[in-house]
Amino acid sequence: MRATAKAHTNIALIKYWGKRDEQLILPMNNSLSVTLDGFFTETTVHFRDDLETDSFTLNGEEVSGVPFERVTKFLDLFRDYTGKTDLFAKVESINHVPTAAGFASSASGFAALAAAAAKALDLNLSEKELSIFTRQGSGSACRSVYGGFVEWEKGEREDGSDSYAVQIAPQDHWDIRVAAVILTAKEKDVPSRAGMKLTVDTSVFYDGWLKSIDQDLRDIKAGILAKDFEKVGSIAEANCLKMHATTLGAAPPFTYWQDTTLGVMHEVWQLRKDRIPAYFTIDAGPNVKVLYLPEDEEKILARLRSVKGVEDIIVSKVGAGISYK
Ligand code: 2P0
């Protein structure tokens, strides 16, 4: 009753921003992401009859408190599903996601945990079923079940049975690159869970955000299938700006941006003025991710490195879905 799984993180081009059910993690809107090969988590789950509680190590260190409770609560889903309510597990995770990179390690983390737990229990879940389990650990994680370009369907049902991810195009469909531009961060972020809840509850711009999603999704999916980089990049960048605009309309207002964030955004706009196609996207933190095509890599990285406050840049290609050892 032991299995090891590997999952990559993902970056949303159409953002998940807001929940309609906090418990089941059901989103207000569909989202769409690219799985990234540069950042991943490998997790071993070992269910054992002789254990009286779960345990969880991350990079070799014992984890306790809220992160441990999130893992054990997640394993409860599998205990409930199988009826084996007194079966506990030893969970060992190695994270290849530098926390400073501003990627949600929860995405690759919960995808790897769900896959390893399901395999250890011999559940033979479909990818759809696995995505539904994974979603309940962390929303964006349900997209990391697949490689390539992935959409999370928000679903309509109250029980969440139609809220799962589907693949739009496979890993080898299109070679685009994502540079994670890591900035000197000064302040602690508003956690994404708290930020999205405050925005849904109070932002005067939230309705405008929701109204724009369907068109963005239709256009970006057509752009991905046609490998139209300018179309995909410009929709992703605009969608990110709309998401961040909702935080300025919240009460109290807040922003994830710092001066260095704006510095990178302006450099990306300058690159385009210089006819070098590059587009940015930003999640619930100050760091910027820049999308570009392989042939422009050298020029773009040199320009990004020259921006004030840039500490490091980590490049990813399009990544694969879950794999097992
Ligand atoms: C996304 N983010 O689509 C969006 C864009 C941040 C900005 O998903 O509460 O860690 O666990 O469902 O998935 C980050 O939020 O939130 C996120 P929970 P999650 O990638």
GROMACS .gro file of C-alpha atoms and ligand atoms in nm:
model
  345
    1MET     CA    1   0.000   0.000   0.000
    2ARG     CA    2   0.276   0.234  -0.102
    3ALA     CA    3   0.319   0.450  -0.413
    4THR     CA    4   0.524   0.745  -0.538
    5ALA     CA    5   0.393   1.009  -0.779
    6LYS     CA    6   0.537   1.319  -0.939
    7ALA     CA    7   0.337   1.628  -1.041
    8HIS     CA    8   0.439   1.961  -1.191
    9THR     CA    9   0.312   2.300  -1.094
   10ASN     CA   10   0.116   2.518  -1.337
   11ILE     CA   11   0.072   2.882  -1.422
   12ALA     CA   12  -0.275   3.016  -1.499
   13LEU     CA   13  -0.323   3.216  -1.819
   14ILE     CA   14  -0.690   3.264  -1.727
   15LYS     CA   15  -0.694   3.298  -1.350
   16TYR     CA   16  -0.897   3.112  -1.090
   17TRP     CA   17  -1.004   3.395  -0.862
   18GLY     CA   18  -1.287   3.332  -0.618
   19LYS     CA   19  -1.477   3.039  -0.475
   20ARG     CA   20  -1.848   2.962  -0.477
   21ASP     CA   21  -1.794   2.689  -0.213
   22GLU     CA   22  -1.506   2.719   0.035
   23GLN     CA   23  -1.540   2.366   0.169
   24LEU     CA   24  -1.547   2.171  -0.159
   25ILE     CA   25  -1.323   2.429  -0.331
   26LEU     CA   26  -1.560   2.512  -0.615
   27PRO     CA   27  -1.459   2.814  -0.822
   28MET     CA   28  -1.662   3.109  -0.944
   29ASN     CA   29  -1.507   3.088  -1.293
   30ASN     CA   30  -1.332   2.847  -1.530
   31SER     CA   31  -0.955   2.888  -1.546
   32LEU     CA   32  -0.685   2.774  -1.789
   33SER     CA   33  -0.319   2.697  -1.727
   34VAL     CA   34   0.007   2.569  -1.870
   35THR     CA   35   0.182   2.292  -1.679
   36LEU     CA   36   0.549   2.378  -1.622
   37ASP     CA   37   0.839   2.133  -1.643
   38GLY     CA   38   1.071   2.334  -1.416
   39PHE     CA   39   0.886   2.294  -1.087
   40PHE     CA   40   0.754   1.972  -0.940
   41THR     CA   41   0.680   1.769  -0.627
   42GLU     CA   42   0.752   1.399  -0.569
   43THR     CA   43   0.545   1.235  -0.299
   44THR     CA   44   0.542   0.887  -0.149
   45VAL     CA   45   0.234   0.773   0.040
   46HIS     CA   46   0.259   0.459   0.250
   47PHE     CA   47  -0.065   0.341   0.413
   48ARG     CA   48   0.015   0.105   0.700
   49ASP     CA   49  -0.210  -0.094   0.934
   50ASP     CA   50   0.024  -0.032   1.229
   51LEU     CA   51  -0.006   0.350   1.221
   52GLU     CA   52  -0.239   0.539   1.454
   53THR     CA   53  -0.204   0.875   1.286
   54ASP     CA   54  -0.072   1.025   0.962
   55SER     CA   55   0.274   1.178   0.940
   56PHE     CA   56   0.413   1.418   0.681
   57THR     CA   57   0.769   1.517   0.597
   58LEU     CA   58   0.856   1.788   0.345
   59ASN     CA   59   1.212   1.786   0.212
   60GLY     CA   60   1.304   1.556   0.502
   61GLU     CA   61   1.157   1.778   0.778
   62GLU     CA   62   0.859   1.676   0.991
   63VAL     CA   63   0.563   1.909   0.922
   64SER     CA   64   0.307   2.002   1.190
   65GLY     CA   65   0.035   2.266   1.240
   66VAL     CA   66  -0.190   2.390   0.959
   67PRO     CA   67   0.008   2.243   0.664
   68PHE     CA   68  -0.005   1.900   0.832
   69GLU     CA   69  -0.376   1.937   0.903
   70ARG     CA   70  -0.440   2.019   0.535
   71VAL     CA   71  -0.267   1.694   0.437
   72THR     CA   72  -0.443   1.475   0.692
   73LYS     CA   73  -0.782   1.633   0.609
   74PHE     CA   74  -0.711   1.560   0.244
   75LEU     CA   75  -0.629   1.194   0.323
   76ASP     CA   76  -0.966   1.177   0.504
   77LEU     CA   77  -1.127   1.205   0.159
   78PHE     CA   78  -0.959   0.878   0.061
   79ARG     CA   79  -1.044   0.716   0.395
   80ASP     CA   80  -1.409   0.813   0.347
   81TYR     CA   81  -1.410   0.694  -0.015
   82THR     CA   82  -1.268   0.351   0.069
   83GLY     CA   83  -1.443   0.312   0.404
   84LYS     CA   84  -1.103   0.240   0.562
   85THR     CA   85  -1.147   0.507   0.825
   86ASP     CA   86  -0.871   0.383   1.058
   87LEU     CA   87  -0.598   0.347   0.795
   88PHE     CA   88  -0.321   0.604   0.829
   89ALA     CA   89  -0.028   0.697   0.610
   90LYS     CA   90   0.330   0.809   0.617
   91VAL     CA   91   0.366   1.087   0.358
   92GLU     CA   92   0.707   1.197   0.233
   93SER     CA   93   0.729   1.488  -0.011
   94ILE     CA   94   1.021   1.643  -0.190
   95ASN     CA   95   0.942   1.984  -0.333
   96HIS     CA   96   1.135   2.102  -0.638
   97VAL     CA   97   0.951   2.434  -0.629
   98PRO     CA   98   1.162   2.713  -0.479
   99THR     CA   99   0.919   2.896  -0.249
  100ALA     CA  100   1.078   3.223  -0.353
  101ALA     CA  101   0.964   3.160  -0.711
  102GLY     CA  102   0.612   3.254  -0.610
  103PHE     CA  103   0.458   2.942  -0.756
  104ALA     CA  104   0.193   2.778  -0.549
  105SER     CA  105   0.375   2.461  -0.439
  106SER     CA  106   0.027   2.353  -0.326
  107ALA     CA  107  -0.058   2.286  -0.693
  108SER     CA  108   0.212   2.025  -0.756
  109GLY     CA  109   0.193   1.918  -0.390
  110PHE     CA  110  -0.172   1.818  -0.379
  111ALA     CA  111  -0.164   1.668  -0.730
  112ALA     CA  112   0.129   1.441  -0.633
  113LEU     CA  113  -0.032   1.357  -0.297
  114ALA     CA  114  -0.367   1.264  -0.455
  115ALA     CA  115  -0.203   1.051  -0.724
  116ALA     CA  116   0.024   0.868  -0.478
  117ALA     CA  117  -0.261   0.809  -0.230
  118ALA     CA  118  -0.496   0.677  -0.502
  119LYS     CA  119  -0.227   0.445  -0.641
  120ALA     CA  120  -0.124   0.321  -0.297
  121LEU     CA  121  -0.488   0.226  -0.238
  122ASP     CA  122  -0.521   0.065  -0.586
  123LEU     CA  123  -0.820   0.284  -0.668
  124ASN     CA  124  -0.771   0.292  -1.047
  125LEU     CA  125  -0.923   0.640  -1.073
  126SER     CA  126  -0.976   0.809  -1.408
  127GLU     CA  127  -0.793   1.140  -1.459
  128LYS     CA  128  -1.128   1.315  -1.411
  129GLU     CA  129  -1.185   1.143  -1.076
  130LEU     CA  130  -0.828   1.219  -0.970
  131SER     CA  131  -0.875   1.583  -1.066
  132ILE     CA  132  -1.190   1.600  -0.847
  133PHE     CA  133  -1.000   1.461  -0.549
  134THR     CA  134  -0.705   1.693  -0.612
  135ARG     CA  135  -0.929   2.002  -0.636
  136GLN     CA  136  -1.038   1.951  -0.276
  137GLY     CA  137  -0.677   1.989  -0.159
  138SER     CA  138  -0.613   2.312  -0.349
  139GLY     CA  139  -0.811   2.450  -0.642
  140SER     CA  140  -0.528   2.518  -0.885
  141ALA     CA  141  -0.387   2.170  -0.813
  142CYS     CA  142  -0.665   2.000  -1.011
  143ARG     CA  143  -0.507   2.144  -1.329
  144SER     CA  144  -0.170   1.979  -1.248
  145VAL     CA  145  -0.313   1.631  -1.309
  146TYR     CA  146  -0.250   1.693  -1.680
  147GLY     CA  147   0.045   1.813  -1.885
  148GLY     CA  148   0.028   2.076  -2.157
  149PHE     CA  149  -0.259   2.325  -2.166
  150VAL     CA  150  -0.539   2.257  -1.919
  151GLU     CA  151  -0.882   2.403  -1.842
  152TRP     CA  152  -1.060   2.368  -1.506
  153GLU     CA  153  -1.433   2.353  -1.565
  154LYS     CA  154  -1.603   2.527  -1.277
  155GLY     CA  155  -1.911   2.303  -1.298
  156GLU     CA  156  -2.261   2.384  -1.181
  157ARG     CA  157  -2.351   2.111  -0.933
  158GLU     CA  158  -2.345   2.175  -0.561
  159ASP     CA  159  -2.159   1.851  -0.486
  160GLY     CA  160  -1.866   1.945  -0.714
  161SER     CA  161  -1.898   1.630  -0.926
  162ASP     CA  162  -1.872   1.836  -1.248
  163SER     CA  163  -1.586   2.062  -1.135
  164TYR     CA  164  -1.262   1.914  -1.273
  165ALA     CA  165  -0.981   1.979  -1.518
  166VAL     CA  166  -0.954   1.869  -1.882
  167GLN     CA  167  -0.661   1.885  -2.121
  168ILE     CA  168  -0.694   2.139  -2.405
  169ALA     CA  169  -0.366   2.049  -2.580
  170PRO     CA  170  -0.085   1.807  -2.488
  171GLN     CA  171   0.268   1.890  -2.370
  172ASP     CA  172   0.422   1.853  -2.717
  173HIS     CA  173   0.158   2.071  -2.888
  174TRP     CA  174   0.354   2.396  -2.863
  175ASP     CA  175   0.698   2.492  -2.732
  176ILE     CA  176   0.648   2.815  -2.540
  177ARG     CA  177   0.860   2.927  -2.246
  178VAL     CA  178   0.779   3.078  -1.909
  179ALA     CA  179   1.045   3.272  -1.720
  180ALA     CA  180   0.976   3.306  -1.347
  181VAL     CA  181   1.125   3.645  -1.261
  182ILE     CA  182   1.207   3.639  -0.890
  183LEU     CA  183   1.212   3.975  -0.718
  184THR     CA  184   1.345   4.107  -0.394
  185ALA     CA  185   1.026   4.092  -0.185
  186LYS     CA  186   0.983   4.342   0.095
  187GLU     CA  187   0.645   4.262   0.239
  188LYS     CA  188   0.456   3.947   0.326
  189ASP     CA  189   0.188   3.856   0.074
  190VAL     CA  190  -0.183   3.847   0.143
  191PRO     CA  191  -0.240   3.468   0.120
  192SER     CA  192  -0.425   3.380  -0.199
  193ARG     CA  193  -0.714   3.217  -0.007
  194ALA     CA  194  -0.771   3.529   0.202
  195GLY     CA  195  -0.718   3.761  -0.098
  196MET     CA  196  -0.969   3.585  -0.320
  197LYS     CA  197  -1.229   3.568  -0.044
  198LEU     CA  198  -1.198   3.938   0.038
  199THR     CA  199  -1.227   4.019  -0.332
  200VAL     CA  200  -1.538   3.806  -0.390
  201ASP     CA  201  -1.701   3.946  -0.077
  202THR     CA  202  -1.622   4.315  -0.128
  203SER     CA  203  -1.473   4.415  -0.464
  204VAL     CA  204  -1.686   4.653  -0.669
  205PHE     CA  205  -1.499   4.520  -0.977
  206TYR     CA  206  -1.569   4.150  -0.916
  207ASP     CA  207  -1.877   4.133  -1.142
  208GLY     CA  208  -1.680   4.288  -1.427
  209TRP     CA  209  -1.410   4.024  -1.380
  210LEU     CA  210  -1.664   3.741  -1.401
  211LYS     CA  211  -1.837   3.890  -1.706
  212SER     CA  212  -1.510   3.895  -1.902
  213ILE     CA  213  -1.413   3.530  -1.846
  214ASP     CA  214  -1.615   3.350  -2.115
  215GLN     CA  215  -1.482   3.565  -2.398
  216ASP     CA  216  -1.121   3.538  -2.270
  217LEU     CA  217  -1.152   3.159  -2.252
  218ARG     CA  218  -1.303   3.122  -2.599
  219ASP     CA  219  -1.033   3.341  -2.753
  220ILE     CA  220  -0.736   3.193  -2.569
  221LYS     CA  221  -0.840   2.835  -2.649
  222ALA     CA  222  -0.862   2.925  -3.018
  223GLY     CA  223  -0.521   3.095  -2.988
  224ILE     CA  224  -0.360   2.792  -2.821
  225LEU     CA  225  -0.495   2.552  -3.083
  226ALA     CA  226  -0.376   2.785  -3.364
  227LYS     CA  227  -0.040   2.847  -3.185
  228ASP     CA  228  -0.102   3.220  -3.217
  229PHE     CA  229   0.146   3.355  -2.962
  230GLU     CA  230   0.041   3.720  -2.975
  231LYS     CA  231  -0.321   3.627  -2.925
  232VAL     CA  232  -0.250   3.394  -2.633
  233GLY     CA  233  -0.001   3.632  -2.471
  234SER     CA  234  -0.218   3.940  -2.498
  235ILE     CA  235  -0.528   3.763  -2.358
  236ALA     CA  236  -0.327   3.613  -2.070
  237GLU     CA  237  -0.172   3.949  -1.982
  238ALA     CA  238  -0.506   4.132  -1.997
  239ASN     CA  239  -0.673   3.862  -1.787
  240CYS     CA  240  -0.402   3.894  -1.522
  241LEU     CA  241  -0.446   4.271  -1.513
  242LYS     CA  242  -0.821   4.232  -1.467
  243MET     CA  243  -0.770   3.988  -1.179
  244HIS     CA  244  -0.531   4.230  -1.008
  245ALA     CA  245  -0.771   4.519  -1.070
  246THR     CA  246  -1.032   4.340  -0.858
  247THR     CA  247  -0.802   4.365  -0.554
  248LEU     CA  248  -0.790   4.744  -0.591
  249GLY     CA  249  -1.171   4.751  -0.576
  250ALA     CA  250  -1.186   4.542  -0.255
  251ALA     CA  251  -1.260   4.683   0.091
  252PRO     CA  252  -1.001   4.735   0.223
  253PRO     CA  253  -0.814   4.764  -0.108
  254PHE     CA  254  -0.487   4.575  -0.153
  255THR     CA  255  -0.237   4.483  -0.420
  256TYR     CA  256   0.015   4.205  -0.467
  257TRP     CA  257   0.241   4.433  -0.671
  258GLN     CA  258   0.557   4.601  -0.551
  259ASP     CA  259   0.764   4.864  -0.730
  260THR     CA  260   0.986   4.589  -0.870
  261THR     CA  261   0.677   4.413  -1.011
  262LEU     CA  262   0.590   4.726  -1.208
  263GLY     CA  263   0.953   4.753  -1.321
  264VAL     CA  264   0.932   4.411  -1.488
  265MET     CA  265   0.589   4.489  -1.638
  266HIS     CA  266   0.727   4.805  -1.799
  267GLU     CA  267   1.027   4.613  -1.936
  268VAL     CA  268   0.791   4.360  -2.097
  269TRP     CA  269   0.592   4.646  -2.256
  270GLN     CA  270   0.919   4.797  -2.380
  271LEU     CA  271   1.021   4.462  -2.531
  272ARG     CA  272   0.699   4.464  -2.733
  273LYS     CA  273   0.760   4.823  -2.846
  274ASP     CA  274   1.096   4.690  -2.969
  275ARG     CA  275   0.904   4.420  -3.159
  276ILE     CA  276   1.012   4.133  -2.934
  277PRO     CA  277   0.700   3.934  -2.839
  278ALA     CA  278   0.683   3.886  -2.460
  279TYR     CA  279   0.382   3.894  -2.225
  280PHE     CA  280   0.355   3.874  -1.847
  281THR     CA  281   0.126   3.713  -1.597
  282ILE     CA  282   0.127   3.754  -1.216
  283ASP     CA  283  -0.033   3.542  -0.942
  284ALA     CA  284  -0.110   3.626  -0.581
  285GLY     CA  285   0.238   3.763  -0.512
  286PRO     CA  286   0.491   4.016  -0.640
  287ASN     CA  287   0.683   3.795  -0.884
  288VAL     CA  288   0.624   3.812  -1.257
  289LYS     CA  289   0.613   3.527  -1.507
  290VAL     CA  290   0.707   3.618  -1.863
  291LEU     CA  291   0.583   3.419  -2.164
  292TYR     CA  292   0.790   3.407  -2.482
  293LEU     CA  293   0.893   3.187  -2.775
  294PRO     CA  294   1.221   2.988  -2.766
  295GLU     CA  295   1.386   3.189  -3.045
  296ASP     CA  296   1.367   3.510  -2.838
  297GLU     CA  297   1.501   3.359  -2.516
  298GLU     CA  298   1.848   3.511  -2.510
  299LYS     CA  299   1.737   3.869  -2.581
  300ILE     CA  300   1.447   3.853  -2.337
  301LEU     CA  301   1.643   3.705  -2.047
  302ALA     CA  302   1.920   3.964  -2.090
  303ARG     CA  303   1.667   4.246  -2.081
  304LEU     CA  304   1.483   4.103  -1.778
  305ARG     CA  305   1.808   4.052  -1.586
  306SER     CA  306   1.883   4.423  -1.626
  307VAL     CA  307   1.564   4.529  -1.439
  308LYS     CA  308   1.617   4.670  -1.090
  309GLY     CA  309   1.524   4.426  -0.813
  310VAL     CA  310   1.546   4.109  -1.024
  311GLU     CA  311   1.716   3.845  -0.808
  312ASP     CA  312   1.690   3.537  -1.024
  313ILE     CA  313   1.515   3.401  -1.333
  314ILE     CA  314   1.409   3.038  -1.369
  315VAL     CA  315   1.300   2.919  -1.712
  316SER     CA  316   1.041   2.647  -1.769
  317LYS     CA  317   0.916   2.465  -2.075
  318VAL     CA  318   0.568   2.315  -2.102
  319GLY     CA  319   0.551   2.023  -1.857
  320ALA     CA  320   0.400   1.676  -1.829
  321GLY     CA  321   0.110   1.548  -1.623
  322ILE     CA  322   0.131   1.309  -1.330
  323SER     CA  323   0.379   1.023  -1.350
  324TYR     CA  324   0.455   0.732  -1.118
  325LYS     CA  325   0.779   0.568  -1.007
  3262P0     C1  326  -0.459   3.046  -1.029
  3262P0     N1  327  -0.423   3.142  -0.802
  3262P0     O1  328  -0.546   3.027  -1.117
  3262P0     C2  329  -0.484   3.157  -0.931
  3262P0     C3  330  -0.439   3.290  -0.983
  3262P0     C4  331  -0.358   3.261  -0.759
  3262P0     C5  332  -0.387   3.363  -0.863
  3262P0     O2  333  -0.499   2.938  -0.773
  3262P0     O3  334  -0.764   2.814  -0.186
  3262P0     O4  335  -0.364   2.785  -0.384
  3262P0     O5  336  -0.609   2.625  -0.233
  3262P0     O6  337  -0.801   2.672  -0.386
  3262P0     O7  338  -0.520   2.722  -0.574
  3262P0     C6  339  -0.386   3.020  -0.591
  3262P0     O8  340  -0.483   2.966  -0.511
  3262P0     O9  341  -0.613   2.833  -0.371
  3262P0     C7  342  -0.440   3.032  -0.727
  3262P0     P1  343  -0.701   2.731  -0.290
  3262P0     P2  344  -0.489   2.813  -0.463
  3262P0    O10  345  -0.352   2.979  -1.028
   0.00000   0.00000   0.00000
